Amino acid sequence: MKKLVQLFAAVFVTAFALMYIAFHLNKAEGYSGHHTLTIYNWGDYIDPKLIKKFEKQTGMKVIYQTFDSNEAMMAKIAQGGTTFDVAVPSEYAVSKMKEEGLLVPLDHSKLPNLKYINPRFLHLSFDPNNTYSVPYFWGTVGIVYNRDMLGGKKITSWNDLWDKDLRNQILLVDGAREVIGMGLNSLHYSLNDTNKAHLREAKRKLDTLTPNIKAIVGDEIKMLIANEEAAVGVVWSGDAAEMIAENEKLDYVVPKEGSNLWFDNMVIPKTAKNIEGAHQFINFMLDPKNAAQNAEYVGYSTPNEKALEYLPKEITDDKRFYPDFTSIGNLEVYENLGKRMLAYYNELFLEFKMHRK
Amino acid sequence: MKHNTRNVYLIPYVLWIVLFVVAPILLILYYSFFDIEGQWTIANYKKFFTPIYLKMTFSSFWYAFLITVFSLLIAYPTAYLLTKTKHKQLWLLLIILPTWVNLLLKVYAFLGIFGTYGLANAVLEALGVGTKQILFTDFSFVFVSVYIFIPFMVLPIFNALEELNPSLVDAARDLGASAWTTFRRVVFPLTIDGVKAGCQAVFIPALSLFMITRLIAGNRVITLGTAIEEHFLVTQDWGMGATIAVFLIIAMAIVVIITGNRK
């Protein structure tokens, strides 16, 4: 018994000693307080050269950590115990985090570069005065298709997916709002429709699409479409850009009935230790030249109007990723429909998944 | 004094069971009585008895049953042959080896093997059968699940066969029983405990499979496990997720009781 106690005591003492040493080492290297900035972003979603440049400019040390879903990111921030100074949630996550009090309001006087953002991307429903968030990248939901596999047939609308020739050729992304939204859009309803009769109608319409659907998958969709496992995919524009880079037979279209417009945004979470530095970083990323460099590296569409001037013409003229807003009927941003409505969307989605061929 | 020390040694185990077995189950039960807005309700239980969840329960049981049956059909002869081989431990190791590889990696590998341009279709093409859709079918789902669960079925059956006294088999043969009768009347009844343990080790986790349903079955197979994952991660409807978990726990308890030893 005595030995057991001694053993436990020894383990505890060693652990605390190591923690103490680690704490001091970190301090010596400047890993705490005002000399570091911890950024919490999606994987491979920033040009690493920009981080180097920022470090050089400000003398701060940047720690870059990544997440792969909004839910995981929110859970980690809500739990506390982390020191993330800047995070990059999607728009629906922003409104959720706002509701749960996980965000620090931005000081706009410290963000002079905000003026370069295209006004069409400001004051959106998820954060009306941009009190908490600044847009980072934006995109759409649309259809990616393989020209060769479709034999020259063109896809321009959601309703084209119901074509009998596409039997077993469509992959869908595993997202309730994307898929139900597609059903709603194909019936010319709003993506934020809360009328249950409309939603059920959309679900019934989606059921008739089942013979054409090969699978409903997650991130694997990029690999599967690029490998020509299926001819058509319903995806986010950013993923489409990645697939097109891998397989040039692919093309992307924003369906003419309308679709979703999404945003990833920079915010300062409650866990921030270096709020001053966080503002500096956000302002740095809003700088047109930096934003252009970042957009070129990541391949998503930048909301920074001035940055477009620094981007090559073949990027900014690509109507697939910088669409002409007048030509597309209605691009809608997801509104926070409340937990109950969202649960209803998910229930319909689950029922749709269970509908057998 | 001696009595006291014995109780002290008991503390870690009691703590372990309370913290990691009893408390989580009670928490699941507790959460199952709340709706999405945190109001106390029994609506979740009513919802479970709607066609959609009953259908899901049925399909979970059906697929878990298929997976268990196929695993058993493959694992029993394998284990039997293993006991007859020279380097038993080596062969056993080779069967267990795949369990050292992360499950997700193995599943991802099948995405490549079963794909339209994958190995399986290349073989079918060479045989003149032609390319078939293998990925995202019931077949691929059951196949990959069986592949993953086989080691858990082989091990207990192998152990049971090892413990079998060979003189009993000799006695049966001496008394004129045919090979099949010997197996049916002697070997199988004496290894039934291993079979039961194996079935438990396969059926119970198979009931709540979820990653494979998306990666290999492309969400064409929806099990209770998928629904739990969805409710906890996407819908954030912890109440409904917990309710499904409660029914899964009850189902598993029933399975354990049915296949349990009645000695």
Short mmCIF file of N, CA and C in Angstrom, two decimals, chain B residues 83-200:
data_model
loop_
_atom_site.label_atom_id
_atom_site.label_comp_id
_atom_site.label_asym_id
_atom_site.label_seq_id
_atom_site.Cartn_x
_atom_site.Cartn_y
_atom_site.Cartn_z
N THR B 83 -6.75 -24.68 -35.94
CA THR B 83 -6.32 -25.59 -34.87
C THR B 83 -5.60 -26.80 -35.44
N LYS B 84 -5.78 -27.07 -36.73
CA LYS B 84 -5.14 -28.23 -37.36
C LYS B 84 -3.77 -27.89 -37.95
N THR B 85 -3.47 -26.59 -38.07
CA THR B 85 -2.22 -26.22 -38.74
C THR B 85 -1.04 -26.37 -37.81
N LYS B 86 0.13 -26.32 -38.43
CA LYS B 86 1.37 -26.52 -37.68
C LYS B 86 1.74 -25.27 -36.88
N HIS B 87 1.76 -24.13 -37.55
CA HIS B 87 2.19 -22.89 -36.88
C HIS B 87 0.96 -22.08 -36.49
N LYS B 88 0.15 -22.64 -35.59
CA LYS B 88 -1.10 -22.01 -35.16
C LYS B 88 -0.94 -20.53 -34.82
N GLN B 89 0.03 -20.26 -33.93
CA GLN B 89 0.17 -18.89 -33.41
C GLN B 89 0.49 -17.91 -34.54
N LEU B 90 1.30 -18.38 -35.49
CA LEU B 90 1.66 -17.50 -36.60
C LEU B 90 0.43 -17.17 -37.43
N TRP B 91 -0.36 -18.19 -37.77
CA TRP B 91 -1.56 -17.96 -38.57
C TRP B 91 -2.55 -17.07 -37.84
N LEU B 92 -2.67 -17.34 -36.54
CA LEU B 92 -3.58 -16.53 -35.73
C LEU B 92 -3.14 -15.07 -35.76
N LEU B 93 -1.83 -14.88 -35.64
CA LEU B 93 -1.29 -13.52 -35.66
C LEU B 93 -1.65 -12.83 -36.98
N LEU B 94 -1.53 -13.58 -38.07
CA LEU B 94 -1.83 -13.00 -39.39
C LEU B 94 -3.30 -12.58 -39.49
N ILE B 95 -4.16 -13.35 -38.81
CA ILE B 95 -5.58 -12.99 -38.85
C ILE B 95 -5.86 -11.76 -37.98
N ILE B 96 -5.12 -11.67 -36.87
CA ILE B 96 -5.35 -10.55 -35.96
C ILE B 96 -4.68 -9.27 -36.48
N LEU B 97 -3.62 -9.45 -37.23
CA LEU B 97 -2.81 -8.30 -37.68
C LEU B 97 -3.63 -7.13 -38.24
N PRO B 98 -4.60 -7.39 -39.12
CA PRO B 98 -5.35 -6.24 -39.68
C PRO B 98 -6.03 -5.37 -38.62
N THR B 99 -6.34 -5.95 -37.44
CA THR B 99 -6.99 -5.12 -36.43
C THR B 99 -6.03 -4.06 -35.87
N TRP B 100 -4.74 -4.20 -36.17
CA TRP B 100 -3.79 -3.18 -35.71
C TRP B 100 -3.85 -1.94 -36.58
N VAL B 101 -4.42 -2.09 -37.77
CA VAL B 101 -4.52 -0.95 -38.68
C VAL B 101 -5.81 -0.20 -38.37
N ASN B 102 -5.73 1.10 -38.40
CA ASN B 102 -6.90 1.92 -38.10
C ASN B 102 -8.07 1.57 -39.02
N LEU B 103 -9.24 1.47 -38.41
CA LEU B 103 -10.47 1.09 -39.12
C LEU B 103 -10.74 1.97 -40.33
N LEU B 104 -10.56 3.27 -40.13
CA LEU B 104 -10.87 4.23 -41.19
C LEU B 104 -9.98 4.01 -42.41
N LEU B 105 -8.71 3.68 -42.14
CA LEU B 105 -7.78 3.45 -43.25
C LEU B 105 -8.23 2.25 -44.07
N LYS B 106 -8.65 1.19 -43.36
CA LYS B 106 -9.08 -0.01 -44.07
C LYS B 106 -10.30 0.30 -44.92
N VAL B 107 -11.22 1.07 -44.35
CA VAL B 107 -12.45 1.40 -45.08
C VAL B 107 -12.12 2.25 -46.31
N TYR B 108 -11.21 3.21 -46.14
CA TYR B 108 -10.82 4.05 -47.27
C TYR B 108 -10.19 3.21 -48.38
N ALA B 109 -9.42 2.19 -47.98
CA ALA B 109 -8.78 1.33 -48.97
C ALA B 109 -9.84 0.68 -49.86
N PHE B 110 -10.98 0.29 -49.23
CA PHE B 110 -12.04 -0.36 -50.00
C PHE B 110 -12.68 0.61 -50.99
N LEU B 111 -12.66 1.91 -50.67
CA LEU B 111 -13.18 2.90 -51.62
C LEU B 111 -12.42 2.75 -52.94
N GLY B 112 -11.11 2.55 -52.82
CA GLY B 112 -10.28 2.39 -54.02
C GLY B 112 -10.50 1.04 -54.68
N ILE B 113 -10.54 -0.02 -53.87
CA ILE B 113 -10.65 -1.38 -54.42
C ILE B 113 -11.98 -1.58 -55.14
N PHE B 114 -13.07 -1.08 -54.54
CA PHE B 114 -14.40 -1.32 -55.10
C PHE B 114 -14.83 -0.28 -56.13
N GLY B 115 -14.03 0.76 -56.32
CA GLY B 115 -14.41 1.84 -57.24
C GLY B 115 -14.58 1.34 -58.67
N THR B 116 -15.18 2.21 -59.50
CA THR B 116 -15.42 1.84 -60.91
C THR B 116 -14.13 1.44 -61.60
N TYR B 117 -13.02 2.15 -61.26
CA TYR B 117 -11.75 1.84 -61.90
C TYR B 117 -10.83 1.10 -60.93
N GLY B 118 -11.43 0.47 -59.94
CA GLY B 118 -10.63 -0.19 -58.91
C GLY B 118 -10.25 -1.61 -59.28
N LEU B 119 -9.56 -2.25 -58.34
CA LEU B 119 -9.03 -3.60 -58.55
C LEU B 119 -10.14 -4.61 -58.81
N ALA B 120 -11.20 -4.56 -58.01
CA ALA B 120 -12.27 -5.55 -58.12
C ALA B 120 -12.89 -5.52 -59.51
N ASN B 121 -13.14 -4.31 -60.03
CA ASN B 121 -13.74 -4.20 -61.35
C ASN B 121 -12.77 -4.57 -62.45
N ALA B 122 -11.46 -4.34 -62.22
CA ALA B 122 -10.46 -4.74 -63.20
C ALA B 122 -10.48 -6.26 -63.35
N VAL B 123 -10.63 -6.96 -62.20
CA VAL B 123 -10.68 -8.42 -62.22
C VAL B 123 -11.94 -8.89 -62.95
N LEU B 124 -13.08 -8.28 -62.61
CA LEU B 124 -14.35 -8.64 -63.26
C LEU B 124 -14.25 -8.42 -64.77
N GLU B 125 -13.62 -7.33 -65.15
CA GLU B 125 -13.44 -6.99 -66.56
C GLU B 125 -12.61 -8.07 -67.25
N ALA B 126 -11.51 -8.46 -66.60
CA ALA B 126 -10.61 -9.47 -67.16
C ALA B 126 -11.33 -10.81 -67.29
N LEU B 127 -12.24 -11.10 -66.37
CA LEU B 127 -12.98 -12.36 -66.41
C LEU B 127 -14.11 -12.32 -67.43
N GLY B 128 -14.33 -11.14 -68.00
CA GLY B 128 -15.37 -11.02 -69.01
C GLY B 128 -16.74 -10.73 -68.46
N VAL B 129 -16.81 -10.46 -67.15
CA VAL B 129 -18.11 -10.15 -66.54
C VAL B 129 -18.51 -8.71 -66.85
N GLY B 130 -17.49 -7.85 -66.92
CA GLY B 130 -17.77 -6.43 -67.18
C GLY B 130 -17.86 -5.65 -65.89
N THR B 131 -17.73 -4.33 -66.02
CA THR B 131 -17.73 -3.47 -64.83
C THR B 131 -19.10 -3.45 -64.18
N LYS B 132 -19.10 -3.63 -62.88
CA LYS B 132 -20.34 -3.60 -62.11
C LYS B 132 -20.24 -2.50 -61.04
N GLN B 133 -21.37 -2.02 -60.61
CA GLN B 133 -21.30 -1.10 -59.48
C GLN B 133 -21.20 -1.91 -58.20
N ILE B 134 -20.05 -1.79 -57.53
CA ILE B 134 -19.86 -2.54 -56.29
C ILE B 134 -19.96 -1.59 -55.11
N LEU B 135 -19.29 -0.44 -55.26
CA LEU B 135 -19.30 0.55 -54.20
C LEU B 135 -20.72 1.09 -54.03
N PHE B 136 -21.08 1.44 -52.82
CA PHE B 136 -22.39 2.01 -52.51
C PHE B 136 -23.52 1.02 -52.77
N THR B 137 -23.29 -0.26 -52.48
CA THR B 137 -24.37 -1.24 -52.56
C THR B 137 -24.45 -1.97 -51.23
N ASP B 138 -25.55 -2.72 -51.03
CA ASP B 138 -25.69 -3.53 -49.83
C ASP B 138 -24.56 -4.54 -49.74
N PHE B 139 -24.20 -5.09 -50.90
CA PHE B 139 -23.14 -6.10 -50.92
C PHE B 139 -21.85 -5.54 -50.34
N SER B 140 -21.42 -4.38 -50.85
CA SER B 140 -20.13 -3.84 -50.39
C SER B 140 -20.19 -3.53 -48.90
N PHE B 141 -21.36 -3.06 -48.44
CA PHE B 141 -21.50 -2.73 -47.02
C PHE B 141 -21.32 -3.98 -46.15
N VAL B 142 -22.02 -5.05 -46.50
CA VAL B 142 -21.92 -6.27 -45.70
C VAL B 142 -20.52 -6.86 -45.83
N PHE B 143 -19.96 -6.83 -47.03
CA PHE B 143 -18.64 -7.40 -47.25
C PHE B 143 -17.59 -6.72 -46.38
N VAL B 144 -17.55 -5.39 -46.44
CA VAL B 144 -16.52 -4.67 -45.69
C VAL B 144 -16.73 -4.86 -44.18
N SER B 145 -18.00 -4.85 -43.74
CA SER B 145 -18.26 -5.04 -42.31
C SER B 145 -17.80 -6.42 -41.86
N VAL B 146 -18.10 -7.44 -42.67
CA VAL B 146 -17.69 -8.80 -42.32
C VAL B 146 -16.17 -8.85 -42.24
N TYR B 147 -15.51 -8.25 -43.23
CA TYR B 147 -14.04 -8.23 -43.24
C TYR B 147 -13.50 -7.63 -41.94
N ILE B 148 -14.15 -6.56 -41.49
CA ILE B 148 -13.65 -5.88 -40.30
C ILE B 148 -13.92 -6.70 -39.03
N PHE B 149 -15.05 -7.42 -39.00
CA PHE B 149 -15.42 -8.11 -37.76
C PHE B 149 -14.87 -9.53 -37.65
N ILE B 150 -14.40 -10.11 -38.75
CA ILE B 150 -13.98 -11.52 -38.71
C ILE B 150 -13.00 -11.87 -37.58
N PRO B 151 -11.94 -11.07 -37.37
CA PRO B 151 -11.01 -11.45 -36.29
C PRO B 151 -11.71 -11.60 -34.94
N PHE B 152 -12.75 -10.78 -34.70
CA PHE B 152 -13.43 -10.85 -33.40
C PHE B 152 -14.28 -12.11 -33.28
N MET B 153 -14.61 -12.70 -34.41
CA MET B 153 -15.36 -13.95 -34.40
C MET B 153 -14.39 -15.14 -34.33
N VAL B 154 -13.27 -15.03 -35.03
CA VAL B 154 -12.32 -16.15 -35.08
C VAL B 154 -11.73 -16.43 -33.70
N LEU B 155 -11.32 -15.38 -33.01
CA LEU B 155 -10.59 -15.56 -31.74
C LEU B 155 -11.33 -16.40 -30.71
N PRO B 156 -12.56 -16.04 -30.30
CA PRO B 156 -13.23 -16.87 -29.28
C PRO B 156 -13.50 -18.29 -29.75
N ILE B 157 -13.81 -18.46 -31.05
CA ILE B 157 -14.08 -19.80 -31.55
C ILE B 157 -12.79 -20.62 -31.53
N PHE B 158 -11.69 -19.98 -31.93
CA PHE B 158 -10.39 -20.66 -31.91
C PHE B 158 -10.06 -21.12 -30.49
N ASN B 159 -10.26 -20.24 -29.53
CA ASN B 159 -9.96 -20.59 -28.14
C ASN B 159 -10.82 -21.76 -27.68
N ALA B 160 -12.10 -21.73 -28.04
CA ALA B 160 -13.00 -22.81 -27.63
C ALA B 160 -12.55 -24.13 -28.25
N LEU B 161 -12.15 -24.09 -29.51
CA LEU B 161 -11.71 -25.31 -30.19
C LEU B 161 -10.41 -25.83 -29.59
N GLU B 162 -9.55 -24.89 -29.18
CA GLU B 162 -8.28 -25.28 -28.57
C GLU B 162 -8.50 -26.01 -27.26
N GLU B 163 -9.53 -25.54 -26.53
CA GLU B 163 -9.79 -26.13 -25.22
C GLU B 163 -10.48 -27.48 -25.32
N LEU B 164 -11.02 -27.76 -26.49
CA LEU B 164 -11.75 -29.01 -26.70
C LEU B 164 -10.79 -30.20 -26.52
N ASN B 165 -11.19 -31.13 -25.72
CA ASN B 165 -10.35 -32.29 -25.47
C ASN B 165 -10.40 -33.22 -26.68
N PRO B 166 -9.26 -33.42 -27.40
CA PRO B 166 -9.30 -34.19 -28.64
C PRO B 166 -9.73 -35.64 -28.42
N SER B 167 -9.54 -36.15 -27.20
CA SER B 167 -9.92 -37.55 -26.97
C SER B 167 -11.43 -37.74 -27.09
N LEU B 168 -12.20 -36.66 -26.88
CA LEU B 168 -13.66 -36.76 -27.04
C LEU B 168 -14.00 -37.01 -28.50
N VAL B 169 -13.26 -36.33 -29.39
CA VAL B 169 -13.49 -36.52 -30.83
C VAL B 169 -13.11 -37.95 -31.21
N ASP B 170 -11.95 -38.37 -30.70
CA ASP B 170 -11.50 -39.75 -30.98
C ASP B 170 -12.54 -40.75 -30.51
N ALA B 171 -13.08 -40.52 -29.30
CA ALA B 171 -14.07 -41.43 -28.74
C ALA B 171 -15.30 -41.51 -29.65
N ALA B 172 -15.75 -40.35 -30.13
CA ALA B 172 -16.92 -40.32 -30.99
C ALA B 172 -16.67 -41.12 -32.25
N ARG B 173 -15.48 -40.92 -32.84
CA ARG B 173 -15.16 -41.64 -34.08
C ARG B 173 -15.06 -43.15 -33.82
N ASP B 174 -14.45 -43.52 -32.66
CA ASP B 174 -14.30 -44.94 -32.31
C ASP B 174 -15.66 -45.59 -32.17
N LEU B 175 -16.61 -44.80 -31.66
CA LEU B 175 -17.95 -45.36 -31.45
C LEU B 175 -18.79 -45.34 -32.71
N GLY B 176 -18.13 -44.98 -33.83
CA GLY B 176 -18.80 -45.13 -35.11
C GLY B 176 -19.51 -43.91 -35.66
N ALA B 177 -19.31 -42.74 -35.04
CA ALA B 177 -19.96 -41.54 -35.56
C ALA B 177 -19.24 -41.06 -36.81
N SER B 178 -20.01 -40.59 -37.80
CA SER B 178 -19.38 -40.05 -39.00
C SER B 178 -18.77 -38.69 -38.66
N ALA B 179 -17.95 -38.19 -39.59
CA ALA B 179 -17.28 -36.90 -39.34
C ALA B 179 -18.34 -35.83 -39.06
N TRP B 180 -19.40 -35.83 -39.87
CA TRP B 180 -20.44 -34.80 -39.74
C TRP B 180 -21.16 -34.94 -38.40
N THR B 181 -21.50 -36.19 -38.02
CA THR B 181 -22.17 -36.41 -36.74
C THR B 181 -21.27 -36.00 -35.58
N THR B 182 -20.00 -36.34 -35.69
CA THR B 182 -19.06 -35.94 -34.64
C THR B 182 -19.07 -34.43 -34.46
N PHE B 183 -19.04 -33.73 -35.62
CA PHE B 183 -19.04 -32.28 -35.55
C PHE B 183 -20.35 -31.78 -34.93
N ARG B 184 -21.46 -32.34 -35.41
CA ARG B 184 -22.77 -31.84 -35.00
C ARG B 184 -23.08 -32.16 -33.54
N ARG B 185 -22.71 -33.36 -33.10
CA ARG B 185 -23.09 -33.81 -31.77
C ARG B 185 -22.03 -33.58 -30.72
N VAL B 186 -20.76 -33.44 -31.14
CA VAL B 186 -19.69 -33.31 -30.14
C VAL B 186 -18.98 -31.97 -30.22
N VAL B 187 -18.36 -31.70 -31.40
CA VAL B 187 -17.50 -30.52 -31.50
C VAL B 187 -18.31 -29.22 -31.35
N PHE B 188 -19.38 -29.11 -32.15
CA PHE B 188 -20.12 -27.85 -32.13
C PHE B 188 -20.75 -27.56 -30.76
N PRO B 189 -21.45 -28.54 -30.13
CA PRO B 189 -22.02 -28.25 -28.81
C PRO B 189 -20.97 -27.86 -27.78
N LEU B 190 -19.78 -28.43 -27.90
CA LEU B 190 -18.75 -28.12 -26.90
C LEU B 190 -18.08 -26.77 -27.16
N THR B 191 -18.24 -26.23 -28.36
CA THR B 191 -17.62 -24.92 -28.64
C THR B 191 -18.69 -23.83 -28.74
N ILE B 192 -19.91 -24.18 -28.35
CA ILE B 192 -21.01 -23.22 -28.52
C ILE B 192 -20.75 -21.92 -27.74
N ASP B 193 -20.05 -22.02 -26.61
CA ASP B 193 -19.75 -20.81 -25.85
C ASP B 193 -18.87 -19.84 -26.64
N GLY B 194 -17.92 -20.41 -27.36
CA GLY B 194 -17.06 -19.57 -28.20
C GLY B 194 -17.87 -18.90 -29.29
N VAL B 195 -18.79 -19.68 -29.88
CA VAL B 195 -19.64 -19.12 -30.94
C VAL B 195 -20.49 -17.99 -30.39
N LYS B 196 -21.07 -18.22 -29.20
CA LYS B 196 -21.89 -17.18 -28.59
C LYS B 196 -21.08 -15.91 -28.32
N ALA B 197 -19.88 -16.10 -27.75
CA ALA B 197 -19.04 -14.94 -27.45
C ALA B 197 -18.71 -14.19 -28.74
N GLY B 198 -18.39 -14.95 -29.80
CA GLY B 198 -18.07 -14.34 -31.08
C GLY B 198 -19.25 -13.57 -31.64
N CYS B 199 -20.44 -14.18 -31.57
CA CYS B 199 -21.64 -13.51 -32.09
C CYS B 199 -21.90 -12.21 -31.33
N GLN B 200 -21.70 -12.26 -30.01
CA GLN B 200 -21.87 -11.03 -29.23
C GLN B 200 -20.89 -9.97 -29.67
#
